[in-house]
Coordinates of C-alpha atoms in Angstrom, one line a residue:
Chain A
M1 CA 22.9 30.8 14.9
S2 CA 23.2 33.9 17.1
V3 CA 19.9 35.7 17.5
L4 CA 21.8 38.8 18.6
E5 CA 25.2 40.0 17.7
V6 CA 26.8 43.2 18.7
Q7 CA 30.0 44.3 16.9
N8 CA 32.4 47.1 17.9
L9 CA 29.6 49.2 19.5
Q10 CA 30.8 52.6 20.5
K11 CA 29.0 55.5 22.3
R12 CA 30.3 58.9 23.4
F13 CA 28.5 61.5 25.5
G14 CA 30.5 64.6 24.6
T15 CA 34.1 63.6 25.2
L16 CA 33.2 60.8 27.6
E17 CA 33.6 57.4 26.0
V18 CA 30.8 55.3 27.5
L19 CA 31.1 52.3 25.3
K20 CA 34.4 51.3 23.6
N21 CA 34.2 48.5 21.1
I22 CA 31.6 46.4 22.7
G23 CA 31.1 43.0 21.1
F24 CA 29.2 39.9 22.2
S25 CA 26.6 37.5 20.8
L26 CA 23.7 35.6 22.2
D27 CA 22.1 32.4 20.9
K28 CA 18.4 31.8 20.8
G29 CA 17.1 30.9 24.2
E30 CA 20.2 32.0 26.0
T31 CA 20.2 34.4 29.0
A32 CA 23.2 36.8 29.4
A33 CA 23.8 38.6 32.6
I34 CA 25.8 41.9 32.4
I35 CA 27.5 42.9 35.5
G36 CA 29.8 45.7 36.5
S37 CA 29.9 48.8 38.8
S38 CA 27.8 51.8 38.1
G39 CA 29.2 54.0 35.3
S40 CA 30.6 51.0 33.5
G41 CA 28.3 51.4 30.6
K42 CA 25.9 48.5 31.1
T43 CA 22.7 50.6 31.0
T44 CA 23.9 52.6 28.0
L45 CA 24.5 49.3 26.2
L46 CA 20.9 48.2 26.8
R47 CA 19.6 51.7 25.7
C48 CA 21.6 51.4 22.5
L49 CA 20.0 48.0 21.8
N50 CA 16.6 49.5 22.3
F51 CA 17.5 52.6 20.1
L52 CA 17.0 55.0 23.1
E53 CA 20.6 56.0 22.4
K54 CA 22.2 56.2 19.0
P55 CA 25.6 54.4 18.9
D56 CA 28.5 56.4 17.4
G57 CA 30.1 53.2 16.0
G58 CA 29.5 49.6 15.4
R59 CA 26.8 47.3 14.2
I60 CA 23.8 45.4 15.7
L61 CA 22.6 42.2 14.1
V62 CA 19.5 40.3 14.8
D63 CA 19.1 36.7 13.3
G64 CA 22.1 37.5 11.1
G65 CA 20.5 40.7 9.6
V66 CA 22.1 44.1 10.1
I67 CA 19.5 46.3 11.9
F68 CA 21.9 49.0 12.8
D69 CA 25.2 50.1 11.3
A70 CA 26.7 53.4 12.4
A71 CA 28.5 53.6 9.0
D72 CA 25.2 53.2 7.0
P73 CA 22.7 56.0 7.4
K74 CA 20.1 53.9 5.6
T75 CA 19.8 51.7 8.8
Q76 CA 19.1 54.8 10.9
K77 CA 15.9 56.1 9.4
E78 CA 13.5 57.2 12.1
S79 CA 10.5 55.4 10.6
E80 CA 12.3 52.1 10.5
I81 CA 13.9 52.4 13.9
R82 CA 10.4 52.2 15.3
K83 CA 9.8 48.8 13.8
K84 CA 13.3 47.6 14.6
R85 CA 12.8 48.4 18.3
L86 CA 10.2 45.6 18.3
H87 CA 13.1 43.1 18.1
F88 CA 13.8 44.1 21.6
G89 CA 11.8 44.5 24.8
L90 CA 13.0 46.6 27.7
V91 CA 12.1 46.3 31.4
F92 CA 13.2 49.5 33.2
Q93 CA 14.6 49.8 36.6
S94 CA 11.8 52.2 37.6
F95 CA 9.0 50.1 35.9
N96 CA 7.6 53.1 34.0
L97 CA 4.1 51.7 33.8
F98 CA 1.5 54.1 32.4
P99 CA -0.2 55.4 35.5
Q100 CA -3.5 56.3 33.8
Y101 CA -4.2 52.8 32.6
T102 CA -5.2 49.6 34.3
V103 CA -2.8 46.7 34.5
L104 CA -4.6 44.9 31.6
K105 CA -4.6 48.1 29.5
N106 CA -0.8 48.6 30.2
V107 CA -0.1 45.2 28.7
R108 CA -2.4 45.4 25.7
L109 CA -2.0 49.0 24.7
A110 CA 1.0 48.7 22.5
S111 CA -0.2 45.6 20.7
E112 CA -3.6 47.3 20.1
L113 CA -1.9 50.3 18.5
L114 CA 0.3 48.0 16.4
A115 CA -2.8 46.0 15.3
R116 CA -4.2 49.2 13.7
E117 CA -1.5 48.9 11.1
R118 CA -2.6 45.4 10.0
P119 CA -4.4 45.4 6.6
D120 CA -7.3 43.3 8.0
Y121 CA -7.8 45.5 11.0
R122 CA -10.9 47.3 9.8
K123 CA -12.6 44.2 8.8
D124 CA -11.8 42.0 11.8
R125 CA -11.4 44.7 14.4
K126 CA -13.4 43.0 17.1
A127 CA -11.8 39.6 16.7
I128 CA -8.3 41.0 16.7
L129 CA -8.9 43.1 19.8
D130 CA -10.5 40.1 21.6
G131 CA -7.5 38.0 20.7
L132 CA -5.1 40.6 22.0
G133 CA -7.1 40.9 25.2
A134 CA -7.1 37.2 25.8
E135 CA -3.4 37.1 25.1
A136 CA -2.7 39.9 27.5
R137 CA -4.6 38.1 30.2
R138 CA -2.6 34.9 29.6
T139 CA 0.7 36.9 29.8
L140 CA -0.4 38.5 33.1
E141 CA -1.4 35.0 34.4
S142 CA 2.1 33.8 33.6
V143 CA 3.5 36.5 35.9
G144 CA 1.0 35.6 38.6
L145 CA -1.2 38.7 38.3
S146 CA -4.6 37.4 37.1
D147 CA -6.3 39.0 40.1
K148 CA -4.9 42.5 39.4
L149 CA -6.2 43.1 35.9
D150 CA -8.3 46.1 36.8
C151 CA -6.0 47.7 39.3
Y152 CA -4.1 50.9 38.5
P153 CA -0.3 50.8 38.9
H154 CA -0.3 53.0 42.1
Q155 CA -2.4 50.3 43.8
L156 CA 0.3 47.7 43.4
S157 CA 3.5 46.9 45.2
G158 CA 6.8 47.6 43.5
G159 CA 7.3 43.9 42.9
Q160 CA 3.8 43.6 41.3
Q161 CA 4.5 46.7 39.2
Q162 CA 7.7 45.3 37.9
R163 CA 5.9 42.0 37.0
V164 CA 3.3 44.0 35.0
A165 CA 6.2 45.8 33.3
I166 CA 7.6 42.3 32.4
A167 CA 4.2 41.2 31.0
R168 CA 4.0 44.4 29.0
A169 CA 7.3 43.8 27.4
L170 CA 6.5 40.1 26.7
A171 CA 3.2 41.1 25.1
L172 CA 5.0 42.1 21.9
A173 CA 7.0 38.9 21.8
P174 CA 10.4 40.5 21.3
D175 CA 13.4 38.4 20.0
V176 CA 15.5 39.7 22.9
L177 CA 14.1 40.8 26.2
C178 CA 16.3 43.3 28.1
F179 CA 16.2 44.1 31.8
D180 CA 17.9 47.1 33.2
E181 CA 18.5 46.3 36.9
P182 CA 15.0 45.1 37.3
T183 CA 15.2 44.7 41.1
S184 CA 17.3 47.7 42.1
A185 CA 14.3 50.0 42.8
L186 CA 12.6 47.3 45.0
D187 CA 12.6 46.7 48.7
P188 CA 14.7 43.6 49.4
E189 CA 11.7 41.5 50.4
L190 CA 10.1 42.2 47.0
T191 CA 13.0 41.2 44.7
G192 CA 12.3 37.5 45.1
E193 CA 9.0 37.6 43.2
V194 CA 10.5 39.4 40.3
L195 CA 13.6 37.2 40.1
K196 CA 11.3 34.2 40.2
V197 CA 9.4 35.4 37.1
I198 CA 12.7 36.1 35.3
R199 CA 14.0 32.6 36.3
E200 CA 10.8 31.0 34.9
L201 CA 11.3 32.9 31.6
A202 CA 14.9 31.6 31.4
E203 CA 13.6 28.1 32.0
R204 CA 11.2 28.6 29.1
R205 CA 14.2 29.6 27.0
T206 CA 13.3 33.3 26.5
T207 CA 16.3 35.1 25.1
M208 CA 17.3 37.7 27.6
V209 CA 20.0 40.3 28.4
I210 CA 19.9 41.2 32.1
V211 CA 21.8 44.0 33.7
T212 CA 22.0 43.1 37.3
H213 CA 23.7 43.5 40.6
E214 CA 22.4 40.2 41.9
M215 CA 25.4 37.9 41.6
D216 CA 23.8 34.8 43.0
F217 CA 20.9 35.3 40.6
A218 CA 23.2 35.8 37.6
R219 CA 25.1 32.7 38.5
A220 CA 21.9 30.6 38.8
V221 CA 20.1 31.8 35.7
A222 CA 22.6 33.1 33.1
D223 CA 24.1 31.0 30.4
K224 CA 26.6 33.7 29.9
V225 CA 28.1 36.4 32.1
V226 CA 29.5 39.6 30.8
F227 CA 31.7 41.8 33.0
M228 CA 32.0 45.4 32.0
D229 CA 34.3 48.1 33.4
G230 CA 35.0 51.6 32.1
G231 CA 33.0 51.0 28.9
V232 CA 34.7 47.8 27.8
I233 CA 33.9 44.2 28.2
V234 CA 36.7 42.9 30.5
E235 CA 35.6 39.3 30.5
Q236 CA 32.8 37.1 29.3
G237 CA 32.0 33.5 29.5
T238 CA 30.0 30.9 31.5
P239 CA 28.9 32.0 35.0
E240 CA 31.6 29.6 36.5
A241 CA 34.3 31.0 34.3
V242 CA 33.5 34.7 35.1
L243 CA 32.1 34.6 38.6
V244 CA 34.0 31.7 40.1
N245 CA 37.3 31.6 38.3
P246 CA 37.8 35.0 36.7
R247 CA 41.0 35.4 34.7
E248 CA 41.2 39.2 35.0
A249 CA 42.3 41.1 38.1
R250 CA 39.7 43.7 37.5
T251 CA 36.9 41.1 37.6
R252 CA 38.3 39.6 40.8
R253 CA 38.5 43.0 42.4
F254 CA 34.9 43.8 41.5
L255 CA 33.7 40.4 42.8
T256 CA 35.5 40.7 46.2
R257 CA 34.1 44.2 46.6
Y258 CA 30.6 42.8 46.0
S259 CA 30.8 39.8 48.2
G260 CA 32.4 42.0 50.9
A261 CA 29.6 44.6 50.7
Chain B
M1 CA -33.4 102.6 41.2
S2 CA -34.9 99.2 41.6
L3 CA -32.7 96.2 42.4
S4 CA -34.3 94.1 39.7
L5 CA -33.6 96.7 37.0
V6 CA -30.0 97.2 38.1
S7 CA -29.5 93.4 38.3
A8 CA -30.8 93.0 34.8
R9 CA -28.6 95.7 33.4
L10 CA -25.5 94.4 35.2
F11 CA -26.2 90.9 34.2
E12 CA -26.6 92.0 30.6
S13 CA -23.2 93.8 30.7
F14 CA -21.6 90.8 32.5
M15 CA -22.3 88.8 29.3
L16 CA -19.4 90.7 27.7
N17 CA -17.1 89.6 30.6
G18 CA -18.4 86.1 29.8
E19 CA -17.7 86.4 26.1
I20 CA -14.1 87.6 26.8
F21 CA -13.7 84.8 29.3
F22 CA -14.9 82.0 27.0
I23 CA -13.2 83.1 23.9
T24 CA -9.9 83.6 25.7
L25 CA -10.0 80.0 27.0
L26 CA -11.2 78.6 23.7
L27 CA -8.4 80.2 21.7
G28 CA -5.9 80.8 24.4
L29 CA -5.5 77.2 25.6
P30 CA -4.6 75.7 22.2
L31 CA -2.5 78.7 21.3
G32 CA -0.7 78.3 24.6
L33 CA 0.1 74.7 23.7
V34 CA 1.6 75.9 20.3
V35 CA 3.6 78.6 22.1
S36 CA 4.9 76.0 24.6
F37 CA 6.1 73.8 21.8
G38 CA 7.9 76.9 20.4
S39 CA 9.7 77.6 23.6
M40 CA 10.7 74.0 24.0
S41 CA 11.8 73.7 20.3
R42 CA 15.3 72.3 19.8
F43 CA 15.7 74.9 16.9
R44 CA 17.4 77.6 19.0
P45 CA 16.3 80.7 17.1
L46 CA 12.6 79.6 17.5
S47 CA 12.8 78.9 21.2
W48 CA 14.7 82.1 21.7
L49 CA 12.2 84.2 19.8
T50 CA 9.3 82.5 21.6
K51 CA 10.8 83.0 25.0
T52 CA 11.5 86.6 24.3
F53 CA 7.9 87.1 23.2
V54 CA 6.6 85.4 26.3
W55 CA 8.8 87.6 28.5
I56 CA 7.4 90.8 26.8
V57 CA 3.8 89.7 27.2
R58 CA 4.1 88.5 30.7
G59 CA 6.3 91.4 31.6
S60 CA 3.9 94.1 30.7
P61 CA 0.4 95.0 32.1
L62 CA -2.5 93.5 30.3
M63 CA -4.2 96.9 30.5
L64 CA -1.5 98.4 28.4
Q65 CA -1.6 95.5 25.9
I66 CA -5.3 96.1 25.4
I67 CA -4.6 99.8 24.7
I68 CA -1.7 99.0 22.3
V69 CA -3.8 96.4 20.3
F70 CA -6.7 98.9 20.1
Y71 CA -4.8 102.1 19.2
G72 CA -1.5 100.6 17.8
P73 CA -2.7 99.6 14.3
G74 CA -4.2 103.1 13.7
L75 CA -1.1 105.0 15.0
I76 CA 1.5 102.8 13.3
W77 CA -0.1 101.7 10.0
G78 CA -3.1 104.1 9.8
I79 CA -5.6 101.2 10.0
K80 CA -8.9 102.6 11.1
G81 CA -11.9 101.0 12.7
V82 CA -10.4 98.3 14.9
G83 CA -13.3 97.0 17.0
R84 CA -13.2 97.5 20.7
V85 CA -14.3 94.0 21.5
D86 CA -12.0 92.5 18.9
A87 CA -9.0 94.4 20.1
T88 CA -9.8 93.3 23.7
L89 CA -10.1 89.6 22.6
V90 CA -6.8 89.7 20.7
A91 CA -5.0 91.1 23.7
F92 CA -6.5 88.6 26.1
V93 CA -5.9 85.6 23.9
I94 CA -2.3 86.5 23.3
N95 CA -1.7 87.4 27.0
Y96 CA -3.3 84.2 28.4
A97 CA -1.7 82.0 25.8
C98 CA 1.7 83.1 27.1
Y99 CA 0.7 82.3 30.7
F100 CA -0.8 79.0 29.7
S101 CA 2.3 78.1 27.6
E102 CA 4.5 78.3 30.7
I103 CA 2.1 76.0 32.6
F104 CA 2.1 73.5 29.7
R105 CA 5.9 73.7 29.4
G106 CA 6.2 73.0 33.1
G107 CA 3.7 70.1 32.8
I108 CA 5.4 68.5 29.8
E109 CA 8.9 68.8 31.2
G110 CA 7.7 67.4 34.5
I111 CA 6.6 64.1 33.1
P112 CA 9.4 61.6 33.7
A113 CA 11.4 60.8 30.6
G114 CA 10.8 57.1 31.3
Q115 CA 7.2 57.5 30.3
K116 CA 8.1 58.5 26.8
E117 CA 10.8 55.9 26.6
A118 CA 8.5 53.2 27.7
G119 CA 6.1 54.1 24.9
Q120 CA 9.0 54.3 22.4
V121 CA 10.4 50.9 23.2
L122 CA 6.9 49.4 22.7
G123 CA 7.0 50.6 19.1
M124 CA 4.7 53.7 19.5
T125 CA 5.0 56.6 17.1
R126 CA 5.7 60.1 18.4
T127 CA 2.1 61.0 18.0
Q128 CA 0.9 57.9 19.8
V129 CA 3.4 58.6 22.7
F130 CA 2.0 62.1 23.0
F131 CA -1.7 61.2 22.9
K132 CA -1.8 57.8 24.5
V133 CA 0.9 58.2 27.1
T134 CA 1.7 61.8 27.8
F135 CA -1.5 63.7 27.2
L136 CA -3.7 62.6 30.2
Q137 CA -0.8 62.9 32.6
L138 CA -0.2 66.4 31.3
V139 CA -3.9 67.3 31.8
K140 CA -3.7 66.1 35.3
R141 CA -0.6 68.1 36.0
I142 CA -1.9 71.4 34.5
V143 CA -5.4 71.5 35.9
P144 CA -4.5 73.0 39.3
P145 CA -2.2 75.8 38.0
S146 CA -4.5 76.4 35.1
G147 CA -7.4 76.7 37.6
N148 CA -5.5 79.6 39.2
E149 CA -5.0 81.3 35.8
I150 CA -8.7 80.8 35.0
M151 CA -9.8 82.5 38.2
T152 CA -7.6 85.4 37.5
L153 CA -9.1 85.6 34.0
V154 CA -12.6 86.0 35.4
K155 CA -11.6 89.1 37.2
D156 CA -9.2 90.4 34.5
T157 CA -12.1 90.7 32.1
A158 CA -12.9 93.9 33.9
L159 CA -9.9 95.4 32.3
A160 CA -11.8 95.6 29.1
N161 CA -13.3 98.9 30.3
I162 CA -10.0 100.6 29.7
I163 CA -11.0 101.1 26.0
A164 CA -14.6 101.8 26.9
N165 CA -16.0 98.3 26.5
K166 CA -19.3 98.2 28.3
E167 CA -18.5 95.4 30.7
I168 CA -20.0 95.1 34.1
I169 CA -17.7 97.5 36.0
M170 CA -18.2 100.1 33.3
M171 CA -21.9 99.7 33.6
A172 CA -21.8 100.0 37.4
Q173 CA -19.7 103.2 37.1
E174 CA -22.3 104.8 35.0
Y175 CA -24.7 104.4 38.0
G176 CA -21.9 105.8 40.1
S177 CA -21.8 109.0 38.0
K178 CA -25.5 109.3 38.6
G179 CA -24.9 109.3 42.3
Y180 CA -25.6 105.6 43.0
I181 CA -22.5 103.8 44.4
W182 CA -24.1 100.5 45.5
P183 CA -24.3 98.9 42.0
L184 CA -20.5 99.0 41.9
F185 CA -20.3 97.0 45.1
Y186 CA -23.1 94.8 43.8
T187 CA -20.9 93.7 40.9
L188 CA -18.9 91.7 43.5
V189 CA -21.8 89.2 43.6
F190 CA -21.4 88.4 39.9
F191 CA -17.7 87.8 40.1
L192 CA -18.0 85.8 43.3
A193 CA -20.8 83.6 41.7
A194 CA -18.7 83.0 38.6
C195 CA -15.6 82.1 40.5
G196 CA -17.6 79.9 42.9
L197 CA -19.0 78.0 40.0
L198 CA -15.6 77.5 38.4
T199 CA -14.1 76.4 41.7
L200 CA -16.8 73.6 41.9
L201 CA -16.2 72.7 38.2
L202 CA -12.4 72.5 38.6
G203 CA -12.7 70.5 41.8
R204 CA -14.9 68.0 39.8
V205 CA -12.3 67.8 37.1
E206 CA -9.5 67.2 39.6
K207 CA -11.5 64.5 41.3
K208 CA -12.2 62.9 38.0
L209 CA -8.5 62.7 37.3
S210 CA -7.6 61.4 40.8
Y211 CA -8.1 57.8 39.9
F212 CA -4.4 57.6 38.9
R213 CA -1.2 59.1 40.2

């Protein structure tokens, strides 16, 4: 069954239609790469999934359950949206780590705050926090940053910061982990370490949606490639189908421009 | 005219300057935060009203504001017996709250939207985002400009003498009327000492917050 299903998603900014009837689905453990030129709506789509933008139309389903329906105000309550966000994780292009906290604290902060809502928090506070700390350390180890736990973000390279950001998103164990051009803000020599971490996540069957300009990476890692242009999904399918043998002229034009550049 | 006697009398009257200083900070800073929320409100009439108020307060002399707060209630509503110190404090708190509010607004708006969004996507409530993500970054941003404002406040306290509050300049002028001008110059030492102390203190705070960027 699909872990994520997006149906007829629409988003307007004023009179500008940024997303027009976007629909796609993703199975558990699958990785989808969303490609397309800037302004095609890729980032807006991710922001809608994470409730940073409110779609004007359409539905979002997770594990078959409707978590957002533009036609049903009951699914849009502020208090519930906060919890629904936890289905998704988001890794930003510009990392957005919290500068005043250490690497370890960046990763454990959100889970500590969420733990306060547990009924047994007051009784088992110490055990719960110790557990979260250990888990945060493990997550950071999995992205290769065990030796940076007590560093502050500004002491790290861009690649390291982005790996912390990935660990921070993973710490809440989201159903779907989203990446918004995770390597676009990095110097070319630093993209490799971040892509490697994402590749390892794909191998461990983490469900992911990755907006990217790295075509080779998309081809190597994604189970599904979605090409967007002008707010619509022009073509979607396996990496071979979309990147090697595209049916649509628009996809072909985009790909030639990319390999030419 | 012994130096020690004059020193003692001036120091005593400088306590009033100190009182105005501390109470203005104590009440003006939180009030400034409230005012800044008002001017950033998405409810248009509120932000318009707040901004107009800030414009009027920042656009008129503090000296005049003290006079208005002291004499206004009596002239307009016939209210008698407004205390001189109370009137001064009210004028100072309102005046400085407006200046602080603009510093806060600049600080809050200067924090990248991505910080708030990062907190939101991690399931934080609005309150958690403000206190756990934004707050310390805001403090770091506002310390230098607030420091400027705080320095100005030290010296502005002398304006209290416009309604015959016996602050340090007023006291020194009394000596002046008796033919001694040097106590007036001597008050400089008090202001410089207070500002010097604050410079050290603010430098400490900035250094404390320099562990992150």
